[in-house]
Amino acid sequence: MLEEVERWLSTRSWSVTDRPLHQILAAKQRTGRTVSVVLPALNEEETVGDIVAIIRHDLMQQVPLVDEIVVVDSGSTDRTSAVAASAGARVVHRDDILPRLPAVPGKGEVLWRSLLATTGDIVCFIDADLKEFSSDFVSGIVGPLLTDPGIDLVKGMYDRPLAGASGQGGRVTELMARPLLNMHWPQLAGFVQPLGGEYAARRSLLEQLPFPVGYGVELGMLVDALHLVGLDALAQVDVGVRKHRHQDGQALGRMAAAIYRTAQLRLARGHLIRPSLTQFERGEDGFEPRTYSVDTEERPPMAEIAEYAERKVA
């Protein structure tokens, strides 16, 4: 491991207990910074309500840490929107944000558009499929941004159990993202969960970053933030255990392909590899190929969008 990374781990890697809530609240009051929590959601009616209710109770009603909770629904066919609204979130539909640009499928697309649907100086992203959720996920990753002006982006780190086995979750992280980062961006080798969906950042940073529209958004954001603000402006906080719905192997394969594509775009902006992935499923007549396109589009920095610039002036 690079000496720089070892130093970073000792100075920019914390536990949620390192910053008591009263300390975070005092910093928020002193700085006047506002906090938006965004949950990107697609058919998450079973979990989104509990997450919203816990954040609202613990961090809005009990203490004034969070200023708004926004659930961005990207086309759910279940009761995700109704459940989220009933729990106290403001629900915005992806297609209603920046409607002049037709939306494309993908998590990164939703996160990018959420910048136009929120107002907080600090934006905290939380996946909507978490089980046994704790508000420590929010306070833990928002805390450094409020108490330390030199921090611009904070990732959550946690154990990810799989089928009862500790540390076996995050298969795409271990098989794809971590090798890529160690080989090509070794300064980022200290991140425990580089692909984790729980992280917070200053709006002033997020609005300058391009957003891959799909699964590559987390890796792309880390790499681009490293180049824009440097390693010391990035941090991670241990928030415990993350339990969520796990995807099957083929879905993970498609995720890995999108992440590799995101990395490849950043390594060489010239010749591009074939943006598709063929997988196989056993059918009645043997193995049948299924070919999927790999996310190739990226949204430009939000600061370049006219509607966003107009809102900032207003």
XYZ file of N, CA, C and O in Angstrom, residues 54-228:
700
model
N -37.329 6.628 9.907
C -36.240 6.673 10.891
C -35.449 7.971 10.752
O -35.130 8.628 11.750
N -35.121 8.348 9.524
C -34.381 9.600 9.330
C -35.210 10.783 9.821
O -34.700 11.685 10.509
N -36.472 10.780 9.474
C -37.346 11.890 9.864
C -37.462 11.990 11.390
O -37.356 13.072 11.961
N -37.657 10.845 12.047
C -37.810 10.854 13.502
C -36.514 11.249 14.201
O -36.485 12.151 15.055
N -35.401 10.572 13.828
C -34.142 10.755 14.554
C -33.433 12.056 14.231
O -32.828 12.668 15.123
N -33.513 12.487 12.958
C -32.650 13.582 12.515
C -33.403 14.818 12.040
O -32.786 15.777 11.565
N -34.733 14.798 12.176
C -35.514 15.998 11.881
C -36.377 16.389 13.076
O -36.429 17.562 13.451
N -37.044 15.409 13.671
C -37.935 15.695 14.793
C -37.198 15.713 16.129
O -37.408 16.615 16.948
N -36.322 14.728 16.354
C -35.577 14.670 17.605
C -34.468 15.716 17.636
O -34.282 16.403 18.644
N -33.738 15.828 16.542
C -32.685 16.840 16.412
C -32.733 17.413 14.996
O -33.085 16.705 14.054
N -32.395 18.684 14.820
C -32.515 19.327 13.495
C -31.253 19.185 12.637
O -30.611 20.183 12.296
N -30.915 17.952 12.258
C -29.726 17.754 11.431
C -30.059 17.775 9.944
O -29.355 18.378 9.139
N -31.134 17.102 9.561
C -31.530 16.987 8.156
C -32.606 18.012 7.843
O -33.585 18.156 8.590
N -32.436 18.718 6.731
C -33.393 19.761 6.352
C -34.451 19.280 5.374
O -35.549 19.825 5.329
N -34.142 18.262 4.576
C -35.134 17.709 3.658
C -34.780 16.273 3.297
O -33.607 15.910 3.216
N -35.827 15.459 3.131
C -35.683 14.086 2.643
C -36.420 14.005 1.319
O -37.634 14.249 1.255
N -35.708 13.649 0.267
C -36.299 13.573 -1.060
C -36.114 12.159 -1.604
O -34.996 11.655 -1.678
N -37.216 11.525 -1.959
C -37.174 10.234 -2.633
C -37.398 10.490 -4.116
O -38.412 11.082 -4.501
N -36.441 10.093 -4.937
C -36.576 10.237 -6.384
C -36.964 8.883 -6.952
O -36.167 7.941 -6.958
N -38.200 8.779 -7.395
C -38.739 7.531 -7.933
C -38.419 7.462 -9.427
O -38.794 8.341 -10.190
N -37.746 6.385 -9.813
C -37.326 6.276 -11.213
C -38.223 5.370 -12.036
O -37.762 4.727 -12.978
N -39.519 5.318 -11.684
C -40.468 4.559 -12.485
C -41.007 3.322 -11.802
O -41.278 2.311 -12.464
N -41.175 3.378 -10.490
C -41.672 2.217 -9.748
C -43.064 1.813 -10.208
O -43.907 2.658 -10.535
N -43.301 0.507 -10.205
C -44.629 -0.025 -10.528
C -45.344 -0.504 -9.280
O -46.486 -0.972 -9.365
N -44.696 -0.393 -8.119
C -45.350 -0.759 -6.865
C -45.730 0.519 -6.114
O -45.862 1.577 -6.714
N -45.867 0.450 -4.797
C -46.336 1.591 -3.998
C -45.170 2.392 -3.394
O -45.350 3.054 -2.375
N -44.021 2.350 -4.021
C -42.865 3.064 -3.487
C -43.172 4.527 -3.203
O -42.894 5.040 -2.108
N -43.746 5.231 -4.159
C -44.012 6.667 -3.990
C -44.987 6.926 -2.853
O -44.758 7.816 -2.018
N -46.064 6.156 -2.798
C -47.076 6.354 -1.758
C -46.517 6.059 -0.374
O -46.763 6.806 0.586
N -45.747 4.984 -0.259
C -45.165 4.621 1.032
C -44.171 5.678 1.492
O -44.161 6.084 2.660
N -43.340 6.152 0.578
C -42.339 7.167 0.928
C -43.005 8.470 1.356
O -42.588 9.095 2.345
N -44.028 8.881 0.631
C -44.735 10.117 0.975
C -45.436 9.991 2.320
O -45.409 10.923 3.136
N -46.041 8.847 2.557
C -46.727 8.622 3.826
C -45.764 8.665 5.002
O -46.122 9.094 6.098
N -44.516 8.239 4.772
C -43.512 8.239 5.840
C -42.913 9.620 6.075
O -42.182 9.817 7.054
N -43.189 10.562 5.183
C -42.737 11.927 5.405
C -41.728 12.473 4.421
O -41.189 13.566 4.621
N -41.467 11.745 3.345
C -40.531 12.243 2.340
C -41.247 13.099 1.306
O -42.449 12.947 1.084
N -40.497 13.982 0.692
C -41.000 14.637 -0.522
C -40.625 13.736 -1.692
O -39.454 13.426 -1.883
N -41.620 13.303 -2.434
C -41.382 12.375 -3.537
C -41.378 13.135 -4.850
O -42.306 13.900 -5.141
N -40.324 12.925 -5.626
C -40.206 13.543 -6.934
C -39.978 12.436 -7.947
O -39.188 11.524 -7.703
N -40.672 12.504 -9.063
C -40.478 11.491 -10.095
C -39.355 11.924 -11.035
O -39.275 13.081 -11.449
N -38.493 10.995 -11.336
C -37.313 11.273 -12.162
C -37.670 12.060 -13.420
O -36.984 13.034 -13.774
N -38.732 11.661 -14.111
C -39.059 12.275 -15.395
C -39.568 13.702 -15.262
O -39.633 14.432 -16.255
N -39.927 14.101 -14.027
C -40.419 15.463 -13.811
C -39.290 16.449 -13.517
O -39.531 17.650 -13.413
N -38.076 15.928 -13.352
C -36.919 16.785 -13.102
C -36.204 17.011 -14.436
O -35.847 16.063 -15.110
N -36.036 18.242 -14.795
C -35.374 18.590 -16.056
C -36.037 17.872 -17.247
O -35.393 17.126 -17.982
N -37.336 18.066 -17.442
C -38.067 17.295 -18.447
C -37.623 17.528 -19.891
O -37.931 16.715 -20.757
N -36.901 18.610 -20.173
C -36.457 18.837 -21.558
C -35.419 17.802 -21.993
O -35.204 17.608 -23.196
N -34.766 17.132 -21.024
C -33.816 16.070 -21.342
C -34.468 14.726 -21.046
O -34.705 14.414 -19.879
N -34.792 13.932 -22.047
C -35.411 12.622 -21.795
C -34.529 11.782 -20.871
O -33.316 11.693 -21.065
N -35.142 11.202 -19.865
C -34.401 10.412 -18.894
C -33.990 9.071 -19.490
O -34.669 8.522 -20.357
N -32.872 8.564 -19.020
C -32.420 7.224 -19.389
C -32.405 6.380 -18.128
O -32.279 6.897 -17.018
N -32.548 5.060 -18.261
C -32.544 4.199 -17.071
C -31.190 4.231 -16.377
O -30.155 4.374 -17.016
N -31.198 4.097 -15.057
C -29.943 3.996 -14.337
C -29.926 4.802 -13.058
O -30.544 5.863 -12.955
N -29.214 4.276 -12.075
C -29.112 4.943 -10.775
C -28.407 6.290 -10.885
O -28.814 7.280 -10.266
N -27.319 6.341 -11.669
C -26.584 7.587 -11.791
C -27.428 8.714 -12.363
O -27.278 9.876 -11.981
N -28.321 8.365 -13.281
C -29.233 9.358 -13.847
C -30.089 9.987 -12.759
O -30.302 11.203 -12.722
N -30.577 9.156 -11.842
C -31.430 9.633 -10.757
C -30.646 10.532 -9.806
O -31.129 11.601 -9.389
N -29.439 10.119 -9.447
C -28.624 10.927 -8.543
C -28.287 12.275 -9.166
O -28.306 13.312 -8.491
N -27.963 12.275 -10.460
C -27.640 13.524 -11.156
C -28.830 14.480 -11.132
O -28.689 15.657 -10.786
N -29.996 13.967 -11.482
C -31.182 14.828 -11.506
C -31.569 15.308 -10.107
O -32.172 16.385 -9.957
N -31.219 14.543 -9.092
C -31.591 14.939 -7.729
C -30.950 16.259 -7.316
O -31.467 16.955 -6.431
N -29.839 16.626 -7.932
C -29.203 17.899 -7.595
C -30.114 19.076 -7.927
O -30.064 20.115 -7.272
N -30.932 18.897 -8.949
C -31.855 19.969 -9.340
C -33.128 19.946 -8.497
O -33.867 20.927 -8.467
N -33.379 18.838 -7.798
C -34.607 18.689 -7.004
C -34.361 18.925 -5.519
O -35.282 18.802 -4.717
N -33.118 19.249 -5.148
C -32.784 19.481 -3.742
C -32.090 20.821 -3.589
O -31.652 21.430 -4.570
N -31.952 21.254 -2.340
C -31.377 22.574 -2.084
C -30.214 22.553 -1.097
O -29.555 23.573 -0.910
N -29.952 21.432 -0.437
C -28.973 21.392 0.633
C -27.560 21.702 0.178
O -27.158 21.365 -0.932
N -26.791 22.336 1.075
C -25.371 22.572 0.812
C -24.614 21.250 0.814
O -23.590 21.112 0.142
N -25.119 20.301 1.590
C -24.564 18.946 1.656
C -25.648 17.987 1.196
O -26.793 18.070 1.652
N -25.296 17.090 0.275
C -26.259 16.115 -0.240
C -25.795 14.725 0.184
O -24.655 14.335 -0.063
N -26.695 13.998 0.821
C -26.402 12.672 1.345
C -27.249 11.652 0.587
O -28.479 11.752 0.582
N -26.604 10.697 -0.048
C -27.305 9.662 -0.809
C -27.405 8.384 0.029
O -26.416 7.923 0.599
N -28.606 7.826 0.073
C -28.865 6.589 0.816
C -29.667 5.655 -0.083
O -30.718 6.033 -0.607
N -29.188 4.425 -0.271
C -29.947 3.458 -1.065
C -31.259 3.116 -0.365
O -31.320 3.061 0.872
N -32.297 2.850 -1.160
C -33.640 2.661 -0.611
C -33.967 1.213 -0.287
O -35.098 0.921 0.106
N -33.003 0.293 -0.421
C -33.291 -1.119 -0.164
C -32.673 -1.627 1.137
O -32.617 -2.833 1.374
N -32.223 -0.712 1.991
C -31.564 -1.129 3.228
C -32.557 -1.686 4.239
O -33.671 -1.175 4.386
N -32.138 -2.718 4.953
C -32.944 -3.337 6.003
C -32.292 -3.059 7.353
O -31.086 -2.892 7.438
N -33.105 -3.017 8.409
C -32.603 -2.739 9.752
C -31.782 -1.451 9.751
O -30.677 -1.386 10.301
N -32.331 -0.432 9.126
C -31.625 0.828 8.901
C -31.402 1.595 10.200
O -32.251 1.606 11.090
N -30.248 2.248 10.285
C -29.925 3.129 11.406
C -29.621 4.520 10.882
O -28.960 4.680 9.848
N -30.085 5.529 11.612
C -29.812 6.908 11.197
C -28.332 7.253 11.329
O -27.897 8.308 10.852
N -27.546 6.358 11.956
C -26.094 6.558 11.992
C -25.509 6.629 10.587
O -24.465 7.251 10.376
N -26.168 5.971 9.629
C -25.681 6.019 8.254
C -25.656 7.459 7.757
O -24.750 7.851 7.024
N -26.649 8.249 8.139
C -26.713 9.640 7.706
C -25.811 10.524 8.549
O -24.937 11.225 8.033
N -25.989 10.486 9.861
C -25.194 11.367 10.728
C -23.707 11.050 10.629
O -22.862 11.946 10.674
N -23.383 9.757 10.449
C -21.985 9.366 10.373
C -21.263 9.952 9.176
O -20.123 10.426 9.294
N -21.912 9.934 8.003
C -21.221 10.409 6.801
C -21.403 11.907 6.567
O -20.599 12.528 5.868
N -22.413 12.497 7.182
C -22.590 13.946 7.079
C -21.675 14.674 8.065
O -21.204 15.781 7.791
N -21.400 14.023 9.209
C -20.641 14.666 10.281
C -19.342 15.319 9.852
O -19.113 16.507 10.139
N -18.445 14.600 9.157
C -17.170 15.225 8.776
C -17.339 16.439 7.867
O -16.521 17.365 7.908
N -18.365 16.455 7.052
C -18.585 17.573 6.141
C -19.009 18.831 6.899
O -18.767 19.950 6.444
N -19.644 18.637 8.051
C -20.066 19.778 8.859
C -18.967 20.243 9.809
O -18.857 21.440 10.105
N -18.137 19.321 10.289
C -17.129 19.678 11.287
C -15.767 20.013 10.691
O -14.946 20.643 11.364
N -15.509 19.592 9.453
C -14.190 19.789 8.849
C -14.339 20.434 7.478
O -14.745 19.795 6.517
N -13.994 21.705 7.337
C -14.151 22.397 6.040
C -13.246 21.857 4.950
O -13.456 22.149 3.770
N -12.261 21.041 5.294
C -11.365 20.489 4.288
C -11.845 19.195 3.668
O -11.202 18.664 2.762
N -12.998 18.684 4.132
C -13.559 17.437 3.605
C -14.669 17.766 2.609
O -15.549 18.565 2.899
N -14.622 17.130 1.431
C -15.624 17.389 0.401
C -16.525 16.191 0.095
O -17.628 16.356 -0.417
N -16.051 14.979 0.372
C -16.849 13.783 0.078
C -16.537 12.712 1.118
O -15.364 12.492 1.447
N -17.590 12.061 1.637
C -17.434 11.024 2.657
C -18.217 9.786 2.246
O -19.418 9.859 1.983
N -17.524 8.642 2.195
C -18.167 7.372 1.907
C -18.437 6.623 3.210
O -17.624 6.663 4.133
N -19.569 5.921 3.262
C -19.806 5.024 4.373
C -19.027 3.732 4.173
O -18.832 3.272 3.042
N -18.544 3.149 5.258
C -17.954 1.809 5.181
C -18.644 0.943 6.227
O -19.097 1.436 7.268
N -18.736 -0.349 5.942
C -19.540 -1.237 6.784
C -19.273 -2.681 6.405
O -18.682 -2.976 5.365
N -19.716 -3.590 7.283
C -19.746 -5.005 6.946
C -20.959 -5.251 6.055
O -22.015 -4.642 6.251
N -20.806 -6.179 5.094
C -21.930 -6.529 4.217
C -22.121 -8.050 4.242
O -21.540 -8.773 3.436
N -22.911 -8.553 5.183
C -23.106 -10.006 5.261
C -23.883 -10.538 4.063
O -24.725 -9.853 3.489
N -23.577 -11.775 3.688
C -24.270 -12.451 2.597
C -24.633 -13.845 3.056
O -23.752 -14.624 3.428
N -25.934 -14.153 3.063
C -26.426 -15.469 3.490
C -25.904 -15.824 4.877
O -25.505 -16.967 5.130
N -25.855 -14.849 5.760
C -25.424 -15.080 7.122
C -23.931 -15.028 7.344
O -23.463 -15.058 8.480
N -23.139 -14.975 6.276
C -21.687 -14.942 6.404
C -21.190 -13.501 6.405
O -21.500 -12.730 5.496
N -20.426 -13.140 7.401
C -19.923 -11.782 7.515
C -18.896 -11.489 6.436
O -18.051 -12.327 6.107
N -18.977 -10.302 5.870
C -17.960 -9.835 4.941
C -18.007 -10.434 3.558
O -17.094 -10.228 2.765
N -19.075 -11.181 3.230
C -19.139 -11.823 1.918
C -19.948 -11.032 0.899
O -20.036 -11.422 -0.259
N -20.572 -9.933 1.341
C -21.278 -9.078 0.393
C -20.273 -8.245 -0.391
O -19.067 -8.299 -0.166
N -20.772 -7.465 -1.322
C -19.875 -6.615 -2.103
C -19.019 -7.402 -3.072
O -17.819 -7.161 -3.218
N -19.636 -8.350 -3.778
C -18.869 -9.204 -4.680
C -18.291 -8.437 -5.863
O -17.157 -8.679 -6.277
N -19.052 -7.498 -6.421
C -18.529 -6.693 -7.528
C -17.384 -5.800 -7.047
O -16.413 -5.560 -7.764
N -17.481 -5.344 -5.810
C -16.395 -4.547 -5.241
C -15.099 -5.336 -5.229
O -14.044 -4.857 -5.673
N -15.158 -6.571 -4.739
C -13.937 -7.358 -4.572
C -13.402 -7.896 -5.894
O -12.187 -8.031 -6.076
N -14.301 -8.235 -6.826
C -13.871 -8.866 -8.071
C -13.577 -7.876 -9.197
O -12.858 -8.203 -10.137
N -14.136 -6.683 -9.118
C -13.960 -5.716 -10.198
C -13.411 -4.384 -9.700
O -12.339 -3.943 -10.117
N -14.142 -3.717 -8.800
C -13.776 -2.345 -8.441
C -12.452 -2.262 -7.699
O -11.609 -1.414 -8.016
N -12.251 -3.129 -6.699
C -11.017 -3.014 -5.924
C -9.770 -3.289 -6.773
O -8.776 -2.544 -6.684
N -9.762 -4.336 -7.606
C -8.598 -4.507 -8.485
C -8.362 -3.320 -9.409
O -7.216 -2.891 -9.608
N -9.425 -2.757 -9.983
C -9.265 -1.603 -10.862
C -8.640 -0.422 -10.130
O -7.710 0.220 -10.630
N -9.164 -0.137 -8.935
C -8.656 1.007 -8.189
C -7.206 0.791 -7.772
O -6.378 1.706 -7.862
N -6.892 -0.415 -7.292
C -5.523 -0.675 -6.853
C -4.517 -0.575 -7.997
O -3.388 -0.116 -7.809
N -4.933 -0.991 -9.182
C -4.014 -0.972 -10.310
C -3.897 0.390 -10.973
O -2.808 0.799 -11.379
N -5.007 1.097 -11.085
C -5.014 2.328 -11.869
C -5.100 3.605 -11.039
O -4.610 4.651 -11.464
N -5.741 3.544 -9.876
C -5.848 4.701 -8.998
C -5.487 4.263 -7.576
O -6.346 4.243 -6.685
N -4.235 3.904 -7.346
C -3.850 3.338 -6.054
C -4.074 4.278 -4.876
O -4.142 3.817 -3.731
N -4.200 5.568 -5.130
C -4.512 6.487 -4.028
C -5.867 6.175 -3.402
O -6.115 6.519 -2.242
N -6.749 5.529 -4.162
C -8.092 5.210 -3.664
C -8.181 3.809 -3.059
O -9.262 3.350 -2.716
N -7.034 3.138 -2.915
C -7.029 1.757 -2.427
C -7.485 1.634 -0.981
O -7.821 0.533 -0.525
N -7.523 2.721 -0.234
C -7.920 2.661 1.167
C -9.419 2.648 1.406
O -9.861 2.431 2.543
N -10.214 2.851 0.361
C -11.670 2.860 0.556
C -12.185 1.439 0.751
O -11.983 0.569 -0.096
N -12.861 1.214 1.857
C -13.373 -0.113 2.177
C -14.553 -0.471 1.282
O -14.675 -1.606 0.820
N -15.429 0.492 1.039
C -16.615 0.258 0.211
C -16.697 1.310 -0.896
O -17.544 2.198 -0.872
N -15.833 1.211 -1.893
C -15.827 2.234 -2.944
C -17.116 2.293 -3.752
O -17.446 3.338 -4.311
N -17.867 1.187 -3.819
C -19.113 1.174 -4.583
C -20.344 1.360 -3.706
O -21.470 1.316 -4.200
N -20.147 1.543 -2.420
C -21.290 1.685 -1.519
C -22.193 2.842 -1.911
O -21.737 3.887 -2.369
N -23.497 2.656 -1.705
C -24.471 3.671 -2.099
C -24.756 4.714 -1.044
O -25.592 5.591 -1.253
N -24.061 4.634 0.091
C -24.276 5.590 1.169
C -23.069 6.518 1.255
O -21.991 6.115 1.701
N -23.231 7.742 0.814
C -22.148 8.711 0.861
C -22.735 10.112 0.814
O -23.907 10.309 0.441
N -21.941 11.073 1.212
C -22.385 12.466 1.235
C -21.274 13.339 0.680
O -20.091 13.002 0.776
N -21.672 14.457 0.105
C -20.683 15.363 -0.481
C -21.231 16.782 -0.487
O -22.445 17.006 -0.385
N -20.322 17.717 -0.611
C -20.737 19.105 -0.752
C -21.338 19.312 -2.140
O -20.819 18.799 -3.139
N -22.378 20.079 -2.192
C -22.984 20.406 -3.484
C -21.959 21.060 -4.408
O -21.962 20.816 -5.618
N -21.095 21.866 -3.827
C -20.093 22.570 -4.633
C -19.170 21.604 -5.368
O -18.604 21.959 -6.398
N -19.009 20.389 -4.842
C -18.248 19.361 -5.546
C -19.132 18.624 -6.534
O -18.770 18.458 -7.713
N -20.284 18.162 -6.077
C -21.161 17.344 -6.917
C -21.545 18.047 -8.211
O -21.637 17.423 -9.269
N -21.764 19.351 -8.145
C -22.211 20.066 -9.333
C -21.108 20.205 -10.380
O -21.380 20.578 -11.518
N -19.877 19.884 -10.016
C -18.759 19.943 -10.960
C -18.409 18.593 -11.566
O -17.556 18.508 -12.447
N -19.071 17.525 -11.114
C -18.715 16.178 -11.546
C -19.635 15.670 -12.650
O -20.856 15.888 -12.590
N -19.092 14.954 -13.645
C -19.963 14.225 -14.565
C -20.535 13.012 -13.841
O -19.919 12.493 -12.906
N -21.716 12.565 -14.239
C -22.369 11.421 -13.591
C -22.600 10.315 -14.611
O -23.450 10.459 -15.500
N -21.869 9.203 -14.546
C -22.277 8.045 -15.347
C -23.719 7.702 -15.010
O -24.109 7.708 -13.832
N -24.516 7.383 -16.006
C -25.957 7.239 -15.751
C -26.316 5.946 -15.044
O -27.404 5.832 -14.471
N -25.428 4.947 -15.053
C -25.789 3.658 -14.484
C -24.981 3.284 -13.262
O -24.641 4.118 -12.418
N -24.628 2.001 -13.166
C -23.955 1.463 -11.989
C -22.539 1.999 -11.794
O -21.957 1.841 -10.728
N -21.981 2.616 -12.818
C -20.625 3.132 -12.689
C -20.524 4.435 -11.937
O -19.419 4.958 -11.761
N -21.641 4.964 -11.461
C -21.638 6.307 -10.891
C -20.740 6.410 -9.659
O -20.016 7.402 -9.498
N -20.738 5.404 -8.788
C -19.931 5.507 -7.571
C -18.435 5.487 -7.872
O -17.671 6.279 -7.322
N -18.009 4.582 -8.735
C -16.588 4.543 -9.073
C -16.180 5.809 -9.812
O -15.139 6.409 -9.525
N -16.993 6.225 -10.771
C -16.681 7.437 -11.519
C -16.575 8.657 -10.621
O -15.680 9.494 -10.787
N -17.479 8.746 -9.644
C -17.468 9.889 -8.744
C -16.199 9.916 -7.890
O -15.592 10.975 -7.684
N -15.777 8.752 -7.399
C -14.556 8.698 -6.590
C -13.335 9.121 -7.401
O -12.522 9.936 -6.946
N -13.207 8.564 -8.595
C -12.046 8.859 -9.431
C -12.032 10.341 -9.810
O -10.985 11.011 -9.728
N -13.168 10.864 -10.217
C -13.219 12.266 -10.643
C -13.001 13.215 -9.469
O -12.359 14.265 -9.614
N -13.538 12.854 -8.295
C -13.336 13.698 -7.119
C -11.869 13.712 -6.707
O -11.331 14.750 -6.292
N -11.202 12.564 -6.834
C -9.775 12.509 -6.519
C -8.999 13.500 -7.377
O -8.147 14.245 -6.876
N -9.298 13.533 -8.666
C -8.583 14.433 -9.566
C -8.962 15.895 -9.333
O -8.136 16.792 -9.532
N -10.181 16.130 -8.890
C -10.648 17.505 -8.744
C -10.226 18.136 -7.421
O -9.805 19.298 -7.385
